[in-house]
């Protein structure tokens, strides 16, 4: 049985049902946020790291530093500063609280859901949850702080805007998140520097060699390393802990900032062990970050619903301040309604409820991933190579059997009603690298389970046709 969130006004009620292992609803990003403070004396690590636009952003005399509206003295000042923007609750269309004795009903604070945020870093109950949650799971060792964001894509864009100027470079896996390259790196004039990978992502040795080669050529060195350490899109690897330690040491050597984009953190399902739930998810780069050089991005999209467009970012206070200014200036922050809904849901569930939900979701994804793996074993032996997915939503496969470039069989796969993503669109040099790319990304999440073996068989048939031509 799922949980229900009710939003009620005089005439009607909106009901969102939260199922234990399904995406639930889609809401558009709208409004919110205001205010935070800046650190005038930047720590040595962050001096000179910020982009020109981020460096220009500073506190304003009307911006109250991180205030809570339940503090009367500060709240009074805040109301004076923003009295032209905060709507009286008597004019808000949904202002009657829902009362229910049904344990599956989550009652939402509609006054807060319809207003601008009264805290620059997010709706206070959700922000407090994110702080406590992050502390329990990662125990950040360098006084890092948290801010609520409008999901990972917006957060990545803001982070890069705050760290990079046009012409600057960032390092990433040779095959990486395609949206990063297509929508953010290229259009904004950044340069993506590919770091060679093995089955578990970039290696410390390949990162070291890449930096040495850039130095030898006299090229400007990158300032940022972008990583997706769990269930990486598209390759779906989980970076081993010893590799994370080694890459962190390499980042210290070259003074690189680490953007740890981890939307699939909660979608881990080890092949040969029980699903981890909430408490056995492993160490993050944030948990290793004694310097304060990691910017960690988390998202509700993959374990609740992508339509909420919410996540949270954890980083050094200096960076959190600058990013909050940027967010306030560009989008006024995340949607108040979805922040309130998720805050109430997390409070209603508690850690035990979230753990139960994650185990259900991980169990479903594990079953689907293993079905795709066993179907590949049945139909694609000798025609392709792959590793069984243990996190995320995808299987990364190298086509063999005479296929040199996945683009060569895309039309034939469409004729067979099989959809795959050509690996070349995820190459960090752009969707059209000047070399053949035999990789494809397969998703085991959306298709009905009974269709997964059929799809793998049809993929095998198309490859076999290539062999005979």
Short mmCIF file of C-alpha atoms in Angstrom, two decimals:
data_model
loop_
_atom_site.label_atom_id
_atom_site.label_comp_id
_atom_site.label_asym_id
_atom_site.label_seq_id
_atom_site.Cartn_x
_atom_site.Cartn_y
_atom_site.Cartn_z
CA UNK A 1 0.00 0.00 0.00
CA UNK A 2 1.24 3.50 -0.82
CA UNK A 3 1.20 6.73 1.12
CA UNK A 4 -1.06 9.61 0.12
CA UNK A 5 -0.36 13.34 0.15
CA UNK A 6 -3.51 15.49 0.21
CA UNK A 7 -3.56 19.19 -0.74
CA UNK A 8 -6.97 20.60 0.19
CA UNK A 9 -8.81 23.86 -0.35
CA UNK A 10 -12.51 24.64 0.17
CA UNK A 11 -13.80 22.94 -2.95
CA UNK A 12 -11.34 20.22 -3.84
CA UNK A 13 -8.48 17.99 -2.84
CA UNK A 14 -5.42 16.94 -4.87
CA UNK A 15 -4.21 13.44 -3.96
CA UNK A 16 -0.73 12.13 -4.77
CA UNK A 17 -0.16 8.46 -4.04
CA UNK A 18 3.41 7.46 -3.15
CA UNK A 19 3.96 3.79 -3.98
CA UNK A 20 6.82 1.82 -2.39
CA UNK A 21 8.60 1.13 -5.67
CA UNK A 22 7.28 3.44 -8.35
CA UNK A 23 7.67 6.96 -9.60
CA UNK A 24 4.68 8.98 -8.55
CA UNK A 25 3.94 12.39 -9.96
CA UNK A 26 5.33 15.27 -11.96
CA UNK A 27 5.18 18.90 -10.87
CA UNK A 28 6.61 21.91 -12.65
CA UNK A 29 9.35 23.99 -11.05
CA UNK A 30 7.85 27.31 -9.99
CA UNK A 31 9.10 29.64 -7.28
CA UNK A 32 10.82 30.14 -3.97
CA UNK A 33 13.87 31.10 -1.96
CA UNK A 34 15.62 34.18 -0.77
CA UNK A 35 18.62 35.19 1.26
CA UNK A 36 21.92 33.99 2.55
CA UNK A 37 25.23 35.43 3.67
CA UNK A 38 28.66 35.57 2.07
CA UNK A 39 32.08 34.88 3.53
CA UNK A 40 34.17 37.94 2.72
CA UNK A 41 37.42 36.18 3.55
CA UNK A 42 37.63 33.17 1.24
CA UNK A 43 39.56 30.15 2.54
CA UNK A 44 42.80 29.59 0.65
CA UNK A 45 41.36 26.55 -1.13
CA UNK A 46 38.56 28.60 -2.70
CA UNK A 47 40.53 31.78 -3.44
CA UNK A 48 40.63 32.16 -7.20
CA UNK A 49 38.39 29.14 -7.83
CA UNK A 50 35.09 31.00 -8.32
CA UNK A 51 34.07 32.13 -11.80
CA UNK A 52 33.83 35.83 -12.59
CA UNK A 53 30.00 35.92 -12.28
CA UNK A 54 30.12 34.07 -8.95
CA UNK A 55 32.86 36.34 -7.59
CA UNK A 56 30.73 39.37 -8.43
CA UNK A 57 27.78 38.10 -6.40
CA UNK A 58 27.75 39.31 -2.80
CA UNK A 59 25.29 39.93 0.01
CA UNK A 60 22.76 42.75 -0.23
CA UNK A 61 21.66 44.95 2.63
CA UNK A 62 18.10 43.61 2.43
CA UNK A 63 19.13 39.97 2.40
CA UNK A 64 18.87 38.56 5.88
CA UNK A 65 21.45 35.90 6.66
CA UNK A 66 19.93 32.43 6.84
CA UNK A 67 16.98 33.50 8.98
CA UNK A 68 14.22 31.28 10.29
CA UNK A 69 10.74 32.74 10.22
CA UNK A 70 9.99 31.23 13.62
CA UNK A 71 12.52 33.59 15.23
CA UNK A 72 10.34 36.64 16.06
CA UNK A 73 13.00 39.36 15.90
CA UNK A 74 14.42 38.13 12.63
CA UNK A 75 11.00 37.36 11.20
CA UNK A 76 9.90 40.94 11.84
CA UNK A 77 12.91 42.28 9.92
CA UNK A 78 12.28 39.81 7.14
CA UNK A 79 8.67 40.87 6.77
CA UNK A 80 9.71 44.51 6.59
CA UNK A 81 12.25 43.69 3.91
CA UNK A 82 9.91 41.53 1.83
CA UNK A 83 6.45 42.84 2.65
CA UNK A 84 5.82 43.61 -1.03
CA UNK A 85 6.49 39.99 -2.06
CA UNK A 86 4.97 37.72 0.60
CA UNK A 87 1.29 37.09 -0.05
CA UNK A 88 -1.15 37.21 2.85
CA UNK A 89 -2.39 33.69 3.53
CA UNK A 90 -6.01 34.87 3.42
CA UNK A 91 -5.60 35.40 -0.33
CA UNK A 92 -3.94 32.04 -0.99
CA UNK A 93 -6.38 29.63 -2.68
CA UNK A 94 -5.44 26.64 -0.49
CA UNK A 95 -5.32 27.63 3.17
CA UNK A 96 -7.30 25.06 5.13
CA UNK A 97 -5.10 22.36 6.70
CA UNK A 98 -6.11 18.77 6.18
CA UNK A 99 -6.95 16.77 9.27
CA UNK A 100 -6.96 12.99 8.99
CA UNK A 101 -6.61 9.96 11.22
CA UNK A 102 -5.71 7.77 8.23
CA UNK A 103 -2.05 6.72 8.71
CA UNK A 104 -1.51 6.69 4.92
CA UNK A 105 -2.37 10.40 4.62
CA UNK A 106 0.37 13.02 4.86
CA UNK A 107 -0.97 16.43 5.91
CA UNK A 108 0.71 19.33 4.12
CA UNK A 109 1.33 22.84 5.49
CA UNK A 110 -0.35 24.74 2.68
CA UNK A 111 0.56 28.25 3.90
CA UNK A 112 4.27 27.55 3.36
CA UNK A 113 3.59 25.62 0.15
CA UNK A 114 2.16 28.74 -1.54
CA UNK A 115 4.76 31.33 -0.48
CA UNK A 116 8.29 32.32 -1.33
CA UNK A 117 10.82 30.60 0.89
CA UNK A 118 11.68 32.44 4.06
CA UNK A 119 15.15 30.90 4.01
CA UNK A 120 17.63 31.26 1.20
CA UNK A 121 18.72 27.64 1.37
CA UNK A 122 15.28 26.07 1.23
CA UNK A 123 12.14 25.27 3.17
CA UNK A 124 13.40 24.90 6.72
CA UNK A 125 11.86 21.51 7.63
CA UNK A 126 13.20 19.98 4.39
CA UNK A 127 16.57 21.69 4.82
CA UNK A 128 16.80 20.37 8.39
CA UNK A 129 15.94 16.87 7.13
CA UNK A 130 18.64 17.10 4.43
CA UNK A 131 21.23 18.27 6.96
CA UNK A 132 20.48 15.44 9.40
CA UNK A 133 20.23 12.87 6.60
CA UNK A 134 23.57 13.95 5.11
CA UNK A 135 25.24 13.91 8.50
CA UNK A 136 24.05 10.37 9.24
CA UNK A 137 25.00 8.94 5.85
CA UNK A 138 28.21 10.85 5.04
CA UNK A 139 29.44 12.60 8.22
CA UNK A 140 31.10 15.43 6.22
CA UNK A 141 34.45 16.07 7.93
CA UNK A 142 35.07 19.72 6.95
CA UNK A 143 32.02 21.64 8.17
CA UNK A 144 30.20 21.39 4.85
CA UNK A 145 26.71 22.92 4.56
CA UNK A 146 23.53 22.03 2.66
CA UNK A 147 21.22 23.88 0.27
CA UNK A 148 18.02 22.63 -1.41
CA UNK A 149 18.16 22.67 -5.22
CA UNK A 150 15.77 22.27 -8.15
CA UNK A 151 17.10 18.81 -9.02
CA UNK A 152 20.45 17.66 -10.35
CA UNK A 153 20.45 19.24 -13.81
CA UNK A 154 19.82 22.72 -12.48
CA UNK A 155 22.34 22.10 -9.70
CA UNK A 156 25.05 20.97 -12.16
CA UNK A 157 24.45 24.03 -14.30
CA UNK A 158 24.69 26.34 -11.28
CA UNK A 159 27.84 24.63 -9.99
CA UNK A 160 29.61 24.99 -13.34
CA UNK A 161 28.49 28.62 -13.63
CA UNK A 162 30.00 29.29 -10.21
CA UNK A 163 33.29 27.48 -10.90
CA UNK A 164 34.06 27.98 -14.59
CA UNK A 165 34.50 30.86 -16.98
CA UNK A 166 34.13 30.56 -20.73
CA UNK A 167 37.17 28.71 -22.06
CA UNK A 168 37.84 26.85 -18.79
CA UNK A 169 38.08 23.06 -18.73
CA UNK A 170 36.71 20.29 -16.59
CA UNK A 171 37.78 16.66 -16.42
CA UNK A 172 35.29 13.81 -16.69
CA UNK A 173 35.01 10.16 -17.65
CA UNK A 174 35.56 9.51 -21.33
CA UNK A 175 31.91 8.43 -21.46
CA UNK A 176 29.81 10.59 -19.20
CA UNK A 177 26.35 12.10 -18.66
CA UNK A 178 25.33 13.27 -22.13
CA UNK A 179 23.25 16.23 -20.90
CA UNK A 180 26.34 17.65 -19.21
CA UNK A 181 28.16 17.79 -22.53
CA UNK A 182 25.33 18.75 -24.86
CA UNK A 183 23.44 21.29 -22.73
CA UNK A 184 26.07 22.74 -20.40
CA UNK A 185 29.68 22.27 -21.47
CA UNK A 186 29.47 23.01 -25.18
CA UNK A 187 26.89 25.83 -25.27
CA UNK A 188 28.59 27.73 -22.44
CA UNK A 189 32.06 27.55 -23.94
CA UNK A 190 33.63 25.14 -21.44
CA UNK A 191 35.96 22.36 -22.53
CA UNK A 192 35.47 18.74 -21.46
CA UNK A 193 38.73 16.82 -21.07
CA UNK A 194 38.22 13.03 -21.35
CA UNK A 195 39.95 10.77 -18.85
CA UNK A 196 40.35 7.14 -20.03
CA UNK A 197 38.27 4.56 -18.15
CA UNK A 198 38.16 0.91 -17.28
CA UNK A 199 35.08 -1.01 -16.12
CA UNK A 200 34.96 1.04 -12.91
CA UNK A 201 35.46 4.53 -14.31
CA UNK A 202 38.56 6.66 -14.61
CA UNK A 203 41.69 5.40 -12.91
CA UNK A 204 44.07 7.47 -10.77
CA UNK A 205 46.85 6.65 -13.25
CA UNK A 206 44.84 7.90 -16.23
CA UNK A 207 43.93 11.10 -14.38
CA UNK A 208 47.59 11.68 -13.48
CA UNK A 209 48.71 11.07 -17.06
CA UNK A 210 46.01 13.40 -18.44
CA UNK A 211 47.18 16.22 -16.18
CA UNK A 212 50.84 15.55 -17.02
CA UNK A 213 50.08 15.62 -20.76
CA UNK A 214 48.23 18.93 -20.44
CA UNK A 215 51.14 20.38 -18.46
CA UNK A 216 53.68 19.20 -21.05
CA UNK A 217 51.68 20.85 -23.85
CA UNK A 218 51.42 24.07 -21.89
CA UNK A 219 47.62 23.97 -21.89
CA UNK A 220 45.68 25.62 -19.05
CA UNK A 221 44.94 23.01 -16.40
CA UNK A 222 41.35 22.15 -15.49
CA UNK A 223 40.00 23.23 -12.11
CA UNK A 224 37.15 20.74 -11.80
CA UNK A 225 36.70 16.97 -11.90
CA UNK A 226 33.14 15.74 -12.60
CA UNK A 227 32.23 12.24 -11.38
CA UNK A 228 29.12 10.06 -11.08
CA UNK A 229 30.45 7.40 -8.68
CA UNK A 230 27.43 5.07 -8.38
CA UNK A 231 25.42 3.62 -11.26
CA UNK A 232 27.16 6.06 -13.60
CA UNK A 233 25.18 7.12 -16.64
CA UNK A 234 25.85 5.57 -19.13
CA UNK A 235 28.40 2.95 -18.00
CA UNK A 236 26.61 2.02 -14.76
CA UNK A 237 29.78 1.32 -12.77
CA UNK A 238 30.26 1.67 -9.00
CA UNK A 239 33.69 3.11 -8.22
CA UNK A 240 35.48 0.95 -5.58
CA UNK A 241 36.32 2.67 -2.31
CA UNK A 242 40.08 2.29 -2.72
CA UNK A 243 39.80 4.02 -6.11
CA UNK A 244 37.86 6.89 -4.56
CA UNK A 245 40.62 7.36 -2.00
CA UNK A 246 43.25 7.33 -4.76
CA UNK A 247 41.36 9.78 -6.97
CA UNK A 248 40.83 12.10 -4.01
CA UNK A 249 44.60 12.07 -3.36
CA UNK A 250 45.18 12.86 -7.03
CA UNK A 251 42.78 15.82 -6.78
CA UNK A 252 44.76 17.10 -3.82
CA UNK A 253 47.95 16.79 -5.86
CA UNK A 254 46.54 18.94 -8.68
CA UNK A 255 44.23 21.09 -6.53
CA UNK A 256 41.08 19.98 -8.35
CA UNK A 257 37.54 20.60 -7.13
CA UNK A 258 35.37 17.47 -7.27
CA UNK A 259 31.76 17.63 -8.42
CA UNK A 260 30.26 14.42 -7.03
CA UNK A 261 26.98 14.02 -8.92
CA UNK A 262 25.33 11.02 -7.27
CA UNK A 263 21.66 10.68 -8.33
CA UNK A 264 21.84 6.87 -8.37
CA UNK A 265 23.32 6.60 -4.87
CA UNK A 266 20.09 5.13 -3.52
CA UNK A 267 19.69 2.72 -6.46
CA UNK A 268 22.41 0.26 -5.51
CA UNK A 269 21.67 -3.47 -5.64
CA UNK A 270 24.78 -5.67 -5.34
CA UNK A 271 24.59 -8.73 -7.54
CA UNK A 272 25.63 -11.24 -4.87
CA UNK A 273 24.35 -9.61 -1.66
CA UNK A 274 21.13 -8.35 -0.14
CA UNK A 275 19.98 -4.89 -1.19
CA UNK A 276 21.48 -2.19 1.05
CA UNK A 277 18.38 -0.14 1.86
CA UNK A 278 19.33 3.17 3.44
CA UNK A 279 22.13 2.23 5.82
CA UNK A 280 24.56 0.14 3.74
CA UNK A 281 25.10 2.34 0.71
CA UNK A 282 28.86 2.84 1.08
CA UNK A 283 31.25 5.78 1.35
CA UNK A 284 30.96 8.91 -0.75
CA UNK A 285 33.65 11.38 -1.84
CA UNK A 286 31.99 13.80 0.57
CA UNK A 287 32.73 11.45 3.46
CA UNK A 288 36.44 11.55 2.48
CA UNK A 289 36.58 15.30 2.00
CA UNK A 290 38.85 16.67 4.71
CA UNK A 291 39.82 19.65 2.50
CA UNK A 292 36.36 20.94 1.59
CA UNK A 293 36.98 20.45 -2.16
CA UNK A 294 33.93 18.24 -2.89
CA UNK A 295 30.60 19.60 -4.13
CA UNK A 296 28.11 16.77 -3.68
CA UNK A 297 24.78 16.65 -5.53
CA UNK A 298 21.88 14.49 -4.33
CA UNK A 299 18.46 14.13 -5.94
CA UNK A 300 14.97 12.95 -5.04
CA UNK A 301 14.34 12.21 -8.72
CA UNK A 302 15.56 8.63 -8.84
CA UNK A 303 14.14 7.32 -5.56
CA UNK A 304 10.91 9.36 -5.29
CA UNK A 305 9.87 11.00 -8.57
CA UNK A 306 11.62 13.10 -11.23
CA UNK A 307 8.66 15.47 -11.52
CA UNK A 308 9.31 16.90 -8.07
CA UNK A 309 12.46 18.60 -9.47
CA UNK A 310 14.16 18.68 -6.09
CA UNK A 311 17.52 17.72 -4.66
CA UNK A 312 20.14 19.01 -2.29
CA UNK A 313 23.77 20.11 -2.53
CA UNK A 314 26.46 19.78 0.12
CA UNK A 315 29.71 21.73 -0.02
CA UNK A 316 32.03 24.12 1.77
CA UNK A 317 30.09 27.10 3.27
CA UNK A 318 31.87 29.55 0.96
CA UNK A 319 30.63 27.74 -2.11
CA UNK A 320 27.13 27.17 -0.72
CA UNK A 321 26.78 30.91 -0.14
CA UNK A 322 27.82 31.80 -3.67
CA UNK A 323 25.59 29.16 -5.21
CA UNK A 324 22.62 30.36 -3.14
CA UNK A 325 23.09 33.88 -4.50
CA UNK A 326 23.22 32.46 -8.01
CA UNK A 327 20.06 30.40 -7.48
CA UNK A 328 18.20 33.35 -5.99
CA UNK A 329 19.21 35.53 -8.92
CA UNK A 330 18.24 33.05 -11.65
CA UNK A 331 15.30 30.95 -10.46
CA UNK A 332 14.27 32.15 -6.97
CA UNK A 333 14.98 28.63 -5.78
CA UNK A 334 13.04 25.36 -5.86
CA UNK A 335 9.26 24.99 -5.89
CA UNK A 336 7.77 25.67 -2.44
CA UNK A 337 4.90 23.21 -2.91
CA UNK A 338 7.11 20.23 -3.70
CA UNK A 339 9.51 21.15 -0.89
CA UNK A 340 6.66 21.11 1.61
CA UNK A 341 5.26 17.86 0.23
CA UNK A 342 8.57 16.02 0.43
CA UNK A 343 9.38 17.44 3.87
CA UNK A 344 6.07 16.14 5.20
CA UNK A 345 6.60 12.78 3.50
CA UNK A 346 10.09 12.34 4.94
CA UNK A 347 8.82 13.25 8.41
CA UNK A 348 5.90 10.87 8.01
CA UNK A 349 8.07 8.00 6.83
CA UNK A 350 10.98 8.58 9.16
CA UNK A 351 14.27 6.73 8.55
CA UNK A 352 12.57 3.34 8.89
CA UNK A 353 9.96 4.16 6.28
CA UNK A 354 12.55 5.49 3.85
CA UNK A 355 14.69 2.41 4.40
CA UNK A 356 11.70 0.18 3.62
CA UNK A 357 10.85 2.18 0.50
CA UNK A 358 14.45 2.00 -0.77
CA UNK A 359 14.68 -1.75 -0.19
CA UNK A 360 11.49 -2.25 -2.21
CA UNK A 361 12.79 -0.09 -5.04
CA UNK A 362 16.24 -1.68 -5.02
CA UNK A 363 14.69 -5.16 -5.05
CA UNK A 364 12.63 -4.35 -8.15
CA UNK A 365 15.60 -2.82 -9.97
CA UNK A 366 17.84 -5.74 -9.01
CA UNK A 367 15.32 -8.23 -10.41
CA UNK A 368 15.04 -6.30 -13.67
CA UNK A 369 18.82 -5.86 -14.00
CA UNK A 370 19.42 -9.56 -13.43
CA UNK A 371 16.71 -10.42 -15.97
CA UNK A 372 18.46 -8.29 -18.58
CA UNK A 373 21.81 -9.86 -17.68
CA UNK A 374 20.49 -13.43 -17.90
CA UNK A 375 18.73 -12.62 -21.19
CA UNK A 376 22.01 -11.27 -22.57
CA UNK A 377 23.75 -14.46 -21.48
CA UNK A 378 21.10 -16.46 -23.31
CA UNK A 379 21.08 -14.55 -26.60
CA UNK A 380 24.21 -12.40 -26.90
CA UNK A 381 27.15 -14.65 -25.99
CA UNK A 382 29.86 -14.00 -28.58
CA UNK A 383 27.91 -11.06 -30.01
CA UNK A 384 28.55 -8.51 -27.24
CA UNK A 385 30.31 -8.00 -23.93
CA UNK A 386 28.93 -6.42 -20.75
CA UNK A 387 28.95 -6.49 -16.97
CA UNK A 388 25.83 -7.13 -14.88
CA UNK A 389 24.51 -3.79 -13.54
CA UNK A 390 24.68 -3.36 -9.78
CA UNK A 391 23.36 0.20 -9.55
CA UNK A 392 21.44 2.76 -11.54
CA UNK A 393 19.09 2.13 -14.45
CA UNK A 394 21.27 0.96 -17.33
CA UNK A 395 23.40 -1.77 -18.84
CA UNK A 396 26.44 -0.65 -20.86
CA UNK A 397 27.22 -3.05 -23.69
CA UNK A 398 29.99 -3.29 -26.27
CA UNK A 399 28.69 -4.72 -29.53
CA UNK A 400 30.85 -7.33 -31.24
CA UNK A 401 30.05 -9.83 -33.93
CA UNK A 402 31.26 -7.53 -36.68
CA UNK A 403 29.53 -4.35 -35.51
CA UNK A 404 32.11 -1.54 -35.54
CA UNK A 405 29.75 1.35 -34.80
CA UNK A 406 26.40 1.14 -33.01
CA UNK A 407 24.97 3.78 -35.37
CA UNK A 408 25.17 1.18 -38.15
CA UNK A 409 22.38 -0.91 -36.63
CA UNK A 410 20.12 1.75 -35.10
CA UNK A 411 17.71 1.78 -38.04
CA UNK A 412 17.51 -2.01 -38.06
CA UNK A 413 16.78 -2.01 -34.33
CA UNK A 414 14.01 0.53 -34.85
CA UNK A 415 12.48 -1.79 -37.42
CA UNK A 416 12.51 -4.49 -34.73
CA UNK A 417 10.93 -2.01 -32.26
CA UNK A 418 14.00 -2.06 -30.01
CA UNK A 419 15.23 1.24 -28.58
CA UNK A 420 18.83 1.64 -27.42
CA UNK A 421 20.98 4.73 -26.89
CA UNK A 422 24.14 4.83 -29.05
CA UNK A 423 27.15 5.20 -26.80
CA UNK A 424 28.68 7.96 -28.91
CA UNK A 425 26.20 10.55 -27.62
CA UNK A 426 27.70 10.12 -24.16
CA UNK A 427 31.29 10.73 -25.21
CA UNK A 428 32.57 13.84 -23.48
CA UNK A 429 33.87 15.28 -26.77
CA UNK A 430 30.29 15.52 -27.98
CA UNK A 431 27.66 13.33 -29.63
CA UNK A 432 29.65 12.96 -32.86
CA UNK A 433 33.21 11.93 -31.98
CA UNK A 434 35.35 11.28 -35.02
CA UNK A 435 35.75 7.55 -34.46
CA UNK A 436 33.56 4.42 -34.56
CA UNK A 437 31.79 3.69 -31.27
CA UNK A 438 30.56 0.12 -30.68
CA UNK A 439 28.83 0.84 -27.36
CA UNK A 440 25.12 1.08 -26.54
CA UNK A 441 23.21 1.89 -23.37
CA UNK A 442 20.24 -0.32 -22.53
CA UNK A 443 17.61 0.54 -19.91
CA UNK A 444 15.92 -2.12 -17.80
CA UNK A 445 13.61 0.29 -15.95
CA UNK A 446 10.66 1.17 -18.17
CA UNK A 447 9.98 -1.84 -20.38
CA UNK A 448 7.58 -4.52 -19.09
CA UNK A 449 9.64 -7.35 -17.65
CA UNK A 450 8.28 -9.84 -20.16
CA UNK A 451 9.62 -7.66 -22.98
CA UNK A 452 13.22 -7.59 -21.76
CA UNK A 453 14.16 -11.09 -23.06
CA UNK A 454 12.36 -10.35 -26.34
CA UNK A 455 14.35 -7.15 -26.77
CA UNK A 456 17.65 -8.90 -26.15
CA UNK A 457 16.76 -11.63 -28.63
CA UNK A 458 15.91 -9.05 -31.29
CA UNK A 459 19.18 -7.22 -30.63
CA UNK A 460 21.02 -10.53 -31.15
CA UNK A 461 19.16 -11.16 -34.41
CA UNK A 462 20.16 -7.75 -35.79
CA UNK A 463 23.84 -8.36 -34.93
CA UNK A 464 23.69 -11.77 -36.59
CA UNK A 465 22.37 -10.16 -39.77
CA UNK A 466 25.45 -7.92 -39.80
CA UNK A 467 27.65 -11.01 -39.58
CA UNK A 468 26.04 -12.52 -42.68
CA UNK A 469 26.27 -9.41 -44.85
#
